């Protein structure tokens, strides 16, 4: 790799990653609009969001292994083209089912993009210190995409229909694809891992069935279908794991988990991304449904969270190099837990400055945790396993985001429905989410519709606060667990291995 070109290569792959991140946060802002427009149920809304992360998480490992064999530039270009096609299909989806299918294809394209981006950074920057800086810049772009996503989404929804939040990807990709073609050098695959489509399908199916069982069970209780789904999903995942252990050239090299930095980095990526994605989704719903904000105003309100998360990237890289992974992991999780406790009790509108401060603290701590996990994982991976390591990190990130959205969404909807069904006689028509309640209220009209709206708003706010408390406790416990698990590890910087 010519030394003079490495920062241009970084610019190209960071730009390629941008639409993947923007697409995720734009959708959070668009959820209330598309819920009403498509008449989507609470479960359908969660699948519209979740299917992207689940398909991506399931395919990241096989796509990372395939990228190691075929070359990162070729795989990246294919992924970007597929992402563009799926964006167009999603924009013009006439039904929730079509949108779910389009989002699944978006997940396939993203699964091709993510490991290639990280692998190209890993192979381009051999120097530990430069790699830490490069990954810090990469995280800034990723978080900056999350920051501009709500704003772009809000602006589009002020003037256009909900599908415009997907269609905006097309002009971005029209610029990105030529950049990658021009700047990223061709590479010959050097990986030796097996790529087996049956094993890839096994992994995806196992993840989807398991999460479906968790999602449905939390919402409607455990029955035969839910139990069978969870059992089948876990059985398929166990089968996949045994195939990897017994293979001489596994698709997923489980020995990577034996490195303490990689194992700790995966845990951090999973939890931080889950908390950030789940909280963003529910906050966007509360701001629009409960507080009556426009999509643009909601996007502006959330800026402290996403901007602070972007700033947290470079800070996390610096701290990991200076004080070590153990301290960074523990303190970032502890700070995120404290911010969630504060947000559970604050009045979002009456205490705007306090709310903005807590959002910034939460974003900063989660951003630090995410970047530290990236440097730990990629810095500990050998160059020939860069694609597989990038896939592992992406799997932790996306699966964490999907589980986080499921946890926040299902818990809030369950607590919401429990409260509103006791308070409102119209709850039988309100469905299992605030979106369904607002749709029902619009149909009822008059005093009855307004009463249902008010019951739904109060119940949703109460449910949101309860879930924030539960999440805060879980992350606090996790901070202690991370501190204990890294007790015997060396005082390593994120870029040392």
Short mmCIF file of C-alpha atoms in Angstrom, two decimals:
data_model
loop_
_atom_site.label_atom_id
_atom_site.label_comp_id
_atom_site.label_asym_id
_atom_site.label_seq_id
_atom_site.Cartn_x
_atom_site.Cartn_y
_atom_site.Cartn_z
CA UNK A 1 0.00 0.00 0.00
CA UNK A 2 1.63 3.31 -1.03
CA UNK A 3 2.20 5.39 2.10
CA UNK A 4 1.01 8.60 0.48
CA UNK A 5 -2.39 7.12 -0.36
CA UNK A 6 -3.42 5.66 2.99
CA UNK A 7 -5.36 8.71 4.22
CA UNK A 8 -7.21 8.97 0.90
CA UNK A 9 -8.13 5.30 1.24
CA UNK A 10 -9.42 6.05 4.75
CA UNK A 11 -11.53 8.91 3.37
CA UNK A 12 -13.06 6.61 0.74
CA UNK A 13 -14.03 3.82 3.15
CA UNK A 14 -15.34 6.24 5.76
CA UNK A 15 -17.59 7.78 3.12
CA UNK A 16 -18.73 4.30 2.12
CA UNK A 17 -19.77 3.63 5.71
CA UNK A 18 -21.74 6.87 6.00
CA UNK A 19 -25.03 5.79 4.31
CA UNK A 20 -25.20 2.67 6.49
CA UNK A 21 -25.17 4.78 9.66
CA UNK A 22 -27.39 7.57 8.35
CA UNK A 23 -30.01 5.03 7.26
CA UNK A 24 -30.32 3.66 10.79
CA UNK A 25 -30.88 6.96 12.60
CA UNK A 26 -33.10 8.46 9.90
CA UNK A 27 -35.47 5.54 10.35
CA UNK A 28 -35.86 6.24 14.08
CA UNK A 29 -37.20 9.69 13.31
CA UNK A 30 -39.47 8.32 10.56
CA UNK A 31 -41.11 5.60 12.69
CA UNK A 32 -44.16 7.66 13.75
CA UNK A 33 -44.79 8.82 10.16
CA UNK A 34 -44.48 5.42 8.50
CA UNK A 35 -46.50 3.76 11.30
CA UNK A 36 -49.50 5.93 10.48
CA UNK A 37 -48.98 5.87 6.69
CA UNK A 38 -48.68 2.08 6.42
CA UNK A 39 -50.99 1.22 9.31
CA UNK A 40 -48.19 -0.84 10.87
CA UNK A 41 -48.74 -2.64 14.17
CA UNK A 42 -46.32 -2.36 17.08
CA UNK A 43 -44.83 -5.75 16.22
CA UNK A 44 -44.46 -4.81 12.54
CA UNK A 45 -42.69 -1.58 13.48
CA UNK A 46 -40.19 -3.49 15.61
CA UNK A 47 -39.57 -5.94 12.74
CA UNK A 48 -39.13 -3.06 10.27
CA UNK A 49 -36.32 -1.82 12.51
CA UNK A 50 -34.97 -5.13 13.83
CA UNK A 51 -34.78 -7.14 10.60
CA UNK A 52 -32.00 -4.88 9.29
CA UNK A 53 -29.77 -5.46 12.31
CA UNK A 54 -30.60 -9.17 12.59
CA UNK A 55 -29.85 -10.01 8.95
CA UNK A 56 -26.73 -7.90 9.08
CA UNK A 57 -25.55 -9.52 12.32
CA UNK A 58 -26.20 -13.00 10.95
CA UNK A 59 -24.34 -12.38 7.69
CA UNK A 60 -21.40 -10.32 8.95
CA UNK A 61 -19.32 -13.38 9.85
CA UNK A 62 -19.80 -15.24 6.54
CA UNK A 63 -19.44 -12.01 4.55
CA UNK A 64 -16.27 -11.11 6.45
CA UNK A 65 -14.82 -14.53 5.70
CA UNK A 66 -15.84 -14.24 2.04
CA UNK A 67 -14.23 -10.78 1.86
CA UNK A 68 -10.99 -12.26 3.20
CA UNK A 69 -11.07 -14.72 0.28
CA UNK A 70 -12.34 -12.52 -2.59
CA UNK A 71 -10.78 -9.17 -1.73
CA UNK A 72 -12.18 -6.22 0.22
CA UNK A 73 -12.63 -3.74 -2.65
CA UNK A 74 -14.74 -6.12 -4.76
CA UNK A 75 -16.97 -7.06 -1.82
CA UNK A 76 -17.37 -3.43 -0.76
CA UNK A 77 -18.52 -2.35 -4.23
CA UNK A 78 -21.06 -5.19 -4.46
CA UNK A 79 -22.41 -4.29 -1.04
CA UNK A 80 -22.81 -0.61 -1.93
CA UNK A 81 -24.70 -1.41 -5.15
CA UNK A 82 -27.04 -3.82 -3.34
CA UNK A 83 -27.60 -1.22 -0.60
CA UNK A 84 -28.67 1.30 -3.23
CA UNK A 85 -31.14 -1.08 -4.88
CA UNK A 86 -32.69 -1.99 -1.51
CA UNK A 87 -32.96 1.70 -0.55
CA UNK A 88 -35.09 2.37 -3.64
CA UNK A 89 -37.33 -0.62 -2.88
CA UNK A 90 -37.78 0.49 0.73
CA UNK A 91 -38.69 4.05 -0.28
CA UNK A 92 -41.65 2.88 -2.36
CA UNK A 93 -42.86 0.01 -0.16
CA UNK A 94 -46.69 -0.11 -0.20
CA UNK A 95 -47.03 -2.26 2.92
CA UNK A 96 -45.22 -3.16 6.16
CA UNK A 97 -44.35 -6.59 4.74
CA UNK A 98 -42.66 -5.05 1.70
CA UNK A 99 -40.75 -2.62 3.88
CA UNK A 100 -39.58 -5.45 6.15
CA UNK A 101 -38.34 -7.40 3.11
CA UNK A 102 -36.53 -4.35 1.72
CA UNK A 103 -34.92 -3.70 5.09
CA UNK A 104 -33.71 -7.31 5.11
CA UNK A 105 -31.96 -6.77 1.76
CA UNK A 106 -30.47 -3.56 3.16
CA UNK A 107 -29.05 -5.74 5.93
CA UNK A 108 -27.40 -8.01 3.35
CA UNK A 109 -25.73 -5.03 1.65
CA UNK A 110 -24.58 -3.61 4.99
CA UNK A 111 -23.15 -7.00 5.97
CA UNK A 112 -20.90 -6.77 2.92
CA UNK A 113 -19.87 -3.18 3.65
CA UNK A 114 -19.06 -3.23 7.38
CA UNK A 115 -16.28 -5.87 7.59
CA UNK A 116 -14.63 -4.53 4.43
CA UNK A 117 -14.42 -1.01 5.85
CA UNK A 118 -12.75 -2.18 9.06
CA UNK A 119 -10.53 -4.69 7.25
CA UNK A 120 -9.26 -2.05 4.79
CA UNK A 121 -8.39 0.22 7.73
CA UNK A 122 -6.63 -2.68 9.48
CA UNK A 123 -4.55 -3.64 6.45
CA UNK A 124 -3.83 -0.06 5.36
CA UNK A 125 -2.54 1.17 8.73
CA UNK A 126 0.10 -1.20 10.11
CA UNK A 127 1.43 1.24 12.70
CA UNK A 128 -0.44 0.87 16.02
CA UNK A 129 -0.61 4.58 16.74
CA UNK A 130 -1.74 5.51 13.22
CA UNK A 131 -4.35 2.76 13.29
CA UNK A 132 -5.76 4.14 16.54
CA UNK A 133 -6.03 7.59 14.93
CA UNK A 134 -7.60 6.13 11.79
CA UNK A 135 -10.19 4.18 13.78
CA UNK A 136 -10.87 7.32 15.81
CA UNK A 137 -11.61 9.24 12.61
CA UNK A 138 -13.75 6.34 11.38
CA UNK A 139 -15.82 6.45 14.58
CA UNK A 140 -16.30 10.21 14.21
CA UNK A 141 -17.78 9.70 10.74
CA UNK A 142 -19.98 6.91 12.03
CA UNK A 143 -21.29 8.98 14.92
CA UNK A 144 -21.52 12.10 12.75
CA UNK A 145 -23.76 10.10 10.43
CA UNK A 146 -25.91 9.29 13.43
CA UNK A 147 -25.94 13.00 14.28
CA UNK A 148 -27.03 14.24 10.86
CA UNK A 149 -29.46 11.36 10.33
CA UNK A 150 -32.24 12.77 12.54
CA UNK A 151 -31.70 16.26 11.12
CA UNK A 152 -31.79 15.09 7.50
CA UNK A 153 -34.77 12.90 8.31
CA UNK A 154 -36.58 15.75 10.02
CA UNK A 155 -35.96 18.11 7.10
CA UNK A 156 -37.14 15.53 4.56
CA UNK A 157 -40.27 14.68 6.54
CA UNK A 158 -41.15 18.37 6.79
CA UNK A 159 -41.56 18.45 2.99
CA UNK A 160 -41.81 14.88 1.65
CA UNK A 161 -43.33 11.49 2.45
CA UNK A 162 -41.69 8.97 4.78
CA UNK A 163 -40.07 7.06 1.89
CA UNK A 164 -37.74 9.99 1.22
CA UNK A 165 -35.61 8.94 4.20
CA UNK A 166 -34.57 5.86 2.21
CA UNK A 167 -34.44 7.50 -1.20
CA UNK A 168 -31.84 10.01 0.05
CA UNK A 169 -29.29 7.16 0.04
CA UNK A 170 -29.25 7.07 -3.77
CA UNK A 171 -27.39 10.37 -4.45
CA UNK A 172 -24.98 9.61 -1.58
CA UNK A 173 -24.12 6.23 -3.12
CA UNK A 174 -23.74 7.83 -6.55
CA UNK A 175 -20.77 9.73 -5.08
CA UNK A 176 -19.44 6.95 -2.83
CA UNK A 177 -19.20 4.13 -5.40
CA UNK A 178 -16.88 6.03 -7.80
CA UNK A 179 -14.74 7.11 -4.82
CA UNK A 180 -14.24 3.51 -3.73
CA UNK A 181 -13.59 2.37 -7.31
CA UNK A 182 -10.99 5.10 -7.80
CA UNK A 183 -9.19 5.26 -4.44
CA UNK A 184 -9.32 1.81 -2.86
CA UNK A 185 -6.70 -0.47 -4.46
CA UNK A 186 -7.55 -3.93 -5.69
CA UNK A 187 -6.62 -6.67 -3.28
CA UNK A 188 -6.22 -10.40 -3.66
CA UNK A 189 -8.00 -12.47 -1.04
CA UNK A 190 -5.67 -14.22 1.39
CA UNK A 191 -8.12 -15.72 3.89
CA UNK A 192 -8.37 -19.48 4.34
CA UNK A 193 -11.69 -19.81 6.14
CA UNK A 194 -14.43 -21.87 4.54
CA UNK A 195 -17.39 -20.02 3.07
CA UNK A 196 -20.46 -22.20 3.22
CA UNK A 197 -23.86 -20.78 2.23
CA UNK A 198 -25.65 -23.46 4.27
CA UNK A 199 -23.75 -22.44 7.41
CA UNK A 200 -24.49 -18.77 6.73
CA UNK A 201 -28.20 -19.59 6.41
CA UNK A 202 -27.95 -21.63 9.61
CA UNK A 203 -26.57 -18.63 11.51
CA UNK A 204 -29.13 -16.14 10.16
CA UNK A 205 -32.07 -18.48 10.76
CA UNK A 206 -30.89 -19.25 14.28
CA UNK A 207 -30.59 -15.56 15.16
CA UNK A 208 -33.97 -14.61 13.67
CA UNK A 209 -35.84 -17.49 15.36
CA UNK A 210 -34.22 -16.79 18.72
CA UNK A 211 -34.96 -13.06 18.65
CA UNK A 212 -38.47 -13.71 17.35
CA UNK A 213 -39.09 -15.97 20.34
CA UNK A 214 -37.73 -13.37 22.76
CA UNK A 215 -39.71 -10.54 21.15
CA UNK A 216 -43.02 -12.40 20.94
CA UNK A 217 -42.63 -13.98 24.38
CA UNK A 218 -41.99 -10.62 26.07
CA UNK A 219 -45.04 -9.12 24.40
CA UNK A 220 -47.64 -11.88 24.51
CA UNK A 221 -46.29 -14.50 26.89
CA UNK A 222 -44.75 -17.91 26.34
CA UNK A 223 -46.83 -20.36 24.33
CA UNK A 224 -46.04 -23.38 22.17
CA UNK A 225 -45.06 -21.33 19.11
CA UNK A 226 -42.80 -19.01 21.09
CA UNK A 227 -41.12 -21.87 22.97
CA UNK A 228 -40.61 -23.83 19.75
CA UNK A 229 -39.12 -20.79 18.02
CA UNK A 230 -36.64 -20.12 20.81
CA UNK A 231 -35.68 -23.80 21.11
CA UNK A 232 -35.17 -24.13 17.35
CA UNK A 233 -33.16 -20.91 17.17
CA UNK A 234 -30.85 -21.87 20.03
CA UNK A 235 -30.44 -25.36 18.59
CA UNK A 236 -29.41 -23.94 15.20
CA UNK A 237 -26.93 -21.55 16.82
CA UNK A 238 -25.46 -24.42 18.86
CA UNK A 239 -25.17 -26.51 15.69
CA UNK A 240 -23.41 -23.64 13.93
CA UNK A 241 -20.97 -23.30 16.85
CA UNK A 242 -20.15 -27.02 16.80
CA UNK A 243 -19.49 -26.89 13.07
CA UNK A 244 -17.00 -24.07 13.61
CA UNK A 245 -15.18 -25.93 16.39
CA UNK A 246 -14.89 -29.16 14.40
CA UNK A 247 -13.78 -27.55 11.12
CA UNK A 248 -10.10 -27.21 10.21
CA UNK A 249 -10.90 -23.95 8.34
CA UNK A 250 -13.97 -22.56 10.16
CA UNK A 251 -16.09 -19.73 8.82
CA UNK A 252 -15.88 -18.14 12.29
CA UNK A 253 -12.51 -18.50 14.00
CA UNK A 254 -13.62 -18.93 17.62
CA UNK A 255 -9.99 -18.78 18.76
CA UNK A 256 -10.21 -14.99 18.33
CA UNK A 257 -12.35 -14.94 21.48
CA UNK A 258 -9.40 -16.31 23.46
CA UNK A 259 -7.75 -12.89 23.18
CA UNK A 260 -8.91 -10.88 26.24
CA UNK A 261 -9.04 -7.61 24.30
CA UNK A 262 -11.31 -9.08 21.62
CA UNK A 263 -13.66 -10.69 24.14
CA UNK A 264 -13.90 -7.49 26.19
CA UNK A 265 -14.31 -5.40 23.03
CA UNK A 266 -17.19 -7.58 21.84
CA UNK A 267 -18.96 -7.16 25.17
CA UNK A 268 -18.53 -3.40 25.08
CA UNK A 269 -19.73 -3.15 21.47
CA UNK A 270 -22.80 -5.26 22.21
CA UNK A 271 -23.92 -3.31 25.27
CA UNK A 272 -23.04 0.21 24.14
CA UNK A 273 -24.69 -0.15 20.73
CA UNK A 274 -27.77 -1.79 22.27
CA UNK A 275 -28.26 0.98 24.80
CA UNK A 276 -27.72 3.72 22.20
CA UNK A 277 -30.00 2.26 19.52
CA UNK A 278 -32.81 1.29 21.89
CA UNK A 279 -32.78 4.60 23.73
CA UNK A 280 -32.71 6.66 20.51
CA UNK A 281 -35.74 4.82 19.13
CA UNK A 282 -37.90 5.23 22.23
CA UNK A 283 -36.82 8.84 22.79
CA UNK A 284 -37.77 9.75 19.20
CA UNK A 285 -41.22 8.23 19.77
CA UNK A 286 -41.74 10.06 23.08
CA UNK A 287 -40.68 13.41 21.65
CA UNK A 288 -43.13 13.13 18.75
CA UNK A 289 -46.05 11.15 20.19
CA UNK A 290 -46.05 12.46 23.77
CA UNK A 291 -44.53 15.93 23.53
CA UNK A 292 -45.94 16.71 20.09
CA UNK A 293 -42.66 17.70 18.44
CA UNK A 294 -42.20 17.70 14.69
CA UNK A 295 -39.62 15.27 13.25
CA UNK A 296 -37.19 18.18 12.76
CA UNK A 297 -37.61 19.43 16.32
CA UNK A 298 -37.14 15.90 17.64
CA UNK A 299 -33.94 15.57 15.64
CA UNK A 300 -32.62 18.85 17.05
CA UNK A 301 -33.56 17.80 20.59
CA UNK A 302 -31.52 14.60 20.22
CA UNK A 303 -28.40 16.39 18.94
CA UNK A 304 -26.54 16.45 22.30
CA UNK A 305 -26.75 12.64 22.43
CA UNK A 306 -25.37 11.92 18.97
CA UNK A 307 -22.85 14.80 18.83
CA UNK A 308 -21.37 13.77 22.19
CA UNK A 309 -21.18 10.17 20.95
CA UNK A 310 -19.18 11.40 17.95
CA UNK A 311 -16.80 13.34 20.20
CA UNK A 312 -16.46 10.25 22.38
CA UNK A 313 -14.71 8.34 19.58
CA UNK A 314 -11.38 10.19 19.53
CA UNK A 315 -11.49 10.59 23.31
CA UNK A 316 -11.97 6.85 23.70
CA UNK A 317 -8.99 6.11 21.45
CA UNK A 318 -6.76 8.51 23.39
CA UNK A 319 -7.82 7.18 26.79
CA UNK A 320 -7.40 3.55 25.74
CA UNK A 321 -3.83 4.27 24.64
CA UNK A 322 -3.06 6.18 27.84
CA UNK A 323 -4.83 4.40 30.72
CA UNK A 324 -5.79 1.00 29.32
CA UNK A 325 -8.86 -0.87 28.20
CA UNK A 326 -10.02 -1.94 31.67
CA UNK A 327 -10.38 1.60 33.01
CA UNK A 328 -12.01 2.91 29.82
CA UNK A 329 -14.52 0.05 29.65
CA UNK A 330 -15.50 0.28 33.31
CA UNK A 331 -15.80 4.05 33.55
CA UNK A 332 -17.67 4.44 30.27
CA UNK A 333 -20.28 1.89 31.31
CA UNK A 334 -20.59 3.42 34.79
CA UNK A 335 -21.08 6.88 33.28
CA UNK A 336 -23.75 5.62 30.88
CA UNK A 337 -25.59 3.96 33.77
CA UNK A 338 -25.59 7.19 35.80
CA UNK A 339 -26.95 9.19 32.85
CA UNK A 340 -29.79 6.70 32.32
CA UNK A 341 -30.78 6.98 35.98
CA UNK A 342 -30.89 10.76 35.64
CA UNK A 343 -32.96 10.66 32.44
CA UNK A 344 -35.48 8.34 34.10
CA UNK A 345 -36.43 11.06 36.60
CA UNK A 346 -35.99 14.32 34.68
CA UNK A 347 -38.86 16.20 33.01
CA UNK A 348 -37.68 16.41 29.40
CA UNK A 349 -39.37 19.74 28.66
CA UNK A 350 -39.26 21.50 32.05
CA UNK A 351 -35.53 20.85 32.53
CA UNK A 352 -34.14 21.30 29.02
CA UNK A 353 -30.58 22.15 30.15
CA UNK A 354 -30.41 19.20 32.56
CA UNK A 355 -31.85 16.91 29.89
CA UNK A 356 -29.34 18.09 27.28
CA UNK A 357 -26.47 17.56 29.74
CA UNK A 358 -27.60 14.03 30.60
CA UNK A 359 -28.04 13.19 26.91
CA UNK A 360 -24.52 14.45 26.23
CA UNK A 361 -23.06 12.41 29.10
CA UNK A 362 -24.85 9.29 27.86
CA UNK A 363 -23.67 9.81 24.28
CA UNK A 364 -20.10 10.59 25.36
CA UNK A 365 -19.80 7.46 27.51
CA UNK A 366 -21.32 5.16 24.90
CA UNK A 367 -19.17 6.70 22.17
CA UNK A 368 -16.02 6.13 24.23
CA UNK A 369 -17.03 2.52 24.86
CA UNK A 370 -17.75 1.83 21.18
CA UNK A 371 -14.49 3.29 19.90
CA UNK A 372 -12.40 1.56 22.57
CA UNK A 373 -14.00 -1.74 21.56
CA UNK A 374 -13.11 -1.12 17.89
CA UNK A 375 -9.45 -0.46 18.60
CA UNK A 376 -9.21 -3.40 21.00
CA UNK A 377 -10.70 -5.87 18.51
CA UNK A 378 -8.98 -4.70 15.34
CA UNK A 379 -5.65 -4.03 17.05
CA UNK A 380 -5.54 -7.58 18.41
CA UNK A 381 -6.45 -9.31 15.15
CA UNK A 382 -3.77 -10.63 12.76
CA UNK A 383 -3.85 -9.00 9.29
CA UNK A 384 -4.99 -12.19 7.52
CA UNK A 385 -8.00 -12.32 9.86
CA UNK A 386 -8.90 -8.64 9.49
CA UNK A 387 -12.15 -9.34 7.66
CA UNK A 388 -13.24 -11.93 10.23
CA UNK A 389 -12.35 -9.61 13.12
CA UNK A 390 -14.23 -6.73 11.48
CA UNK A 391 -17.19 -9.05 11.03
CA UNK A 392 -17.05 -10.04 14.70
CA UNK A 393 -17.08 -6.42 15.78
CA UNK A 394 -19.89 -5.60 13.38
CA UNK A 395 -21.84 -8.60 14.65
CA UNK A 396 -21.52 -7.38 18.23
CA UNK A 397 -22.47 -3.86 17.19
CA UNK A 398 -25.49 -4.78 15.04
CA UNK A 399 -26.75 -7.66 17.17
CA UNK A 400 -26.43 -5.42 20.21
CA UNK A 401 -28.37 -2.71 18.40
CA UNK A 402 -31.07 -5.19 17.37
CA UNK A 403 -31.41 -6.67 20.84
CA UNK A 404 -31.37 -3.19 22.35
CA UNK A 405 -34.20 -2.05 20.08
CA UNK A 406 -36.11 -5.22 20.88
CA UNK A 407 -35.57 -4.80 24.62
CA UNK A 408 -36.51 -1.12 24.74
CA UNK A 409 -39.36 -1.47 22.25
CA UNK A 410 -40.99 -4.57 23.70
CA UNK A 411 -40.55 -3.53 27.33
CA UNK A 412 -41.94 -0.04 26.72
CA UNK A 413 -44.84 -1.40 24.66
CA UNK A 414 -45.64 -4.05 27.28
CA UNK A 415 -45.59 -1.61 30.20
CA UNK A 416 -47.49 0.93 28.12
CA UNK A 417 -50.27 -1.48 27.22
CA UNK A 418 -50.56 -2.74 30.78
CA UNK A 419 -51.06 0.82 32.04
CA UNK A 420 -53.34 2.11 29.29
CA UNK A 421 -55.59 -0.97 29.38
CA UNK A 422 -56.35 -0.27 33.04
CA UNK A 423 -57.00 3.43 32.47
CA UNK A 424 -58.96 3.64 29.22
CA UNK A 425 -62.07 1.74 28.12
CA UNK A 426 -60.94 2.23 24.52
CA UNK A 427 -57.74 0.28 25.16
CA UNK A 428 -59.14 -2.81 23.46
CA UNK A 429 -58.72 -0.93 20.17
CA UNK A 430 -55.43 0.72 21.13
CA UNK A 431 -53.23 -2.23 20.24
CA UNK A 432 -49.86 -2.92 21.81
CA UNK A 433 -48.03 0.34 21.05
CA UNK A 434 -48.50 4.09 21.24
CA UNK A 435 -48.47 4.24 17.43
CA UNK A 436 -51.51 1.96 17.25
CA UNK A 437 -53.20 4.04 19.97
CA UNK A 438 -52.71 7.24 17.98
CA UNK A 439 -54.09 5.59 14.85
CA UNK A 440 -57.14 4.38 16.81
CA UNK A 441 -57.61 7.82 18.38
CA UNK A 442 -57.59 9.44 14.96
CA UNK A 443 -60.31 7.06 13.82
CA UNK A 444 -62.43 7.63 16.94
CA UNK A 445 -62.13 11.41 16.86
CA UNK A 446 -63.81 13.81 19.28
CA UNK A 447 -63.54 13.61 23.05
CA UNK A 448 -63.13 9.83 23.03
CA UNK A 449 -60.15 10.03 20.69
CA UNK A 450 -58.52 12.82 22.70
CA UNK A 451 -59.01 10.89 25.95
CA UNK A 452 -57.30 7.87 24.43
CA UNK A 453 -54.41 10.05 23.23
CA UNK A 454 -53.88 11.47 26.71
CA UNK A 455 -54.02 8.04 28.38
CA UNK A 456 -51.54 6.72 25.85
CA UNK A 457 -49.12 9.62 26.35
CA UNK A 458 -49.13 9.29 30.13
CA UNK A 459 -48.71 5.52 29.98
CA UNK A 460 -45.86 5.73 27.46
CA UNK A 461 -43.92 8.29 29.52
CA UNK A 462 -44.25 6.16 32.64
CA UNK A 463 -43.18 3.02 30.77
CA UNK A 464 -40.18 4.80 29.25
CA UNK A 465 -38.96 5.94 32.68
CA UNK A 466 -39.26 2.42 34.09
CA UNK A 467 -37.28 0.90 31.23
CA UNK A 468 -34.52 3.50 31.66
CA UNK A 469 -34.20 2.51 35.33
CA UNK A 470 -34.01 -1.19 34.45
CA UNK A 471 -31.40 -0.52 31.77
CA UNK A 472 -29.37 1.66 34.12
CA UNK A 473 -29.22 -1.14 36.69
CA UNK A 474 -28.19 -3.68 34.04
CA UNK A 475 -25.36 -1.50 32.72
CA UNK A 476 -24.16 -0.78 36.27
CA UNK A 477 -23.93 -4.50 36.92
CA UNK A 478 -22.13 -4.92 33.61
CA UNK A 479 -19.58 -2.23 34.55
CA UNK A 480 -18.68 -4.28 37.62
CA UNK A 481 -18.51 -7.48 35.55
CA UNK A 482 -16.18 -5.87 32.98
CA UNK A 483 -13.93 -4.56 35.76
CA UNK A 484 -13.72 -8.01 37.33
CA UNK A 485 -13.22 -9.87 34.04
CA UNK A 486 -10.25 -7.71 33.05
CA UNK A 487 -8.58 -7.89 36.46
CA UNK A 488 -5.81 -10.20 35.24
CA UNK A 489 -5.30 -8.47 31.91
CA UNK A 490 -2.25 -6.36 31.20
CA UNK A 491 -2.59 -2.58 31.29
CA UNK A 492 -2.91 -2.43 27.56
CA UNK A 493 -3.64 0.44 25.27
CA UNK A 494 -6.29 -0.24 22.69
CA UNK A 495 -3.75 -0.26 19.90
CA UNK A 496 -1.29 -2.57 21.65
CA UNK A 497 -1.46 -6.28 21.23
#
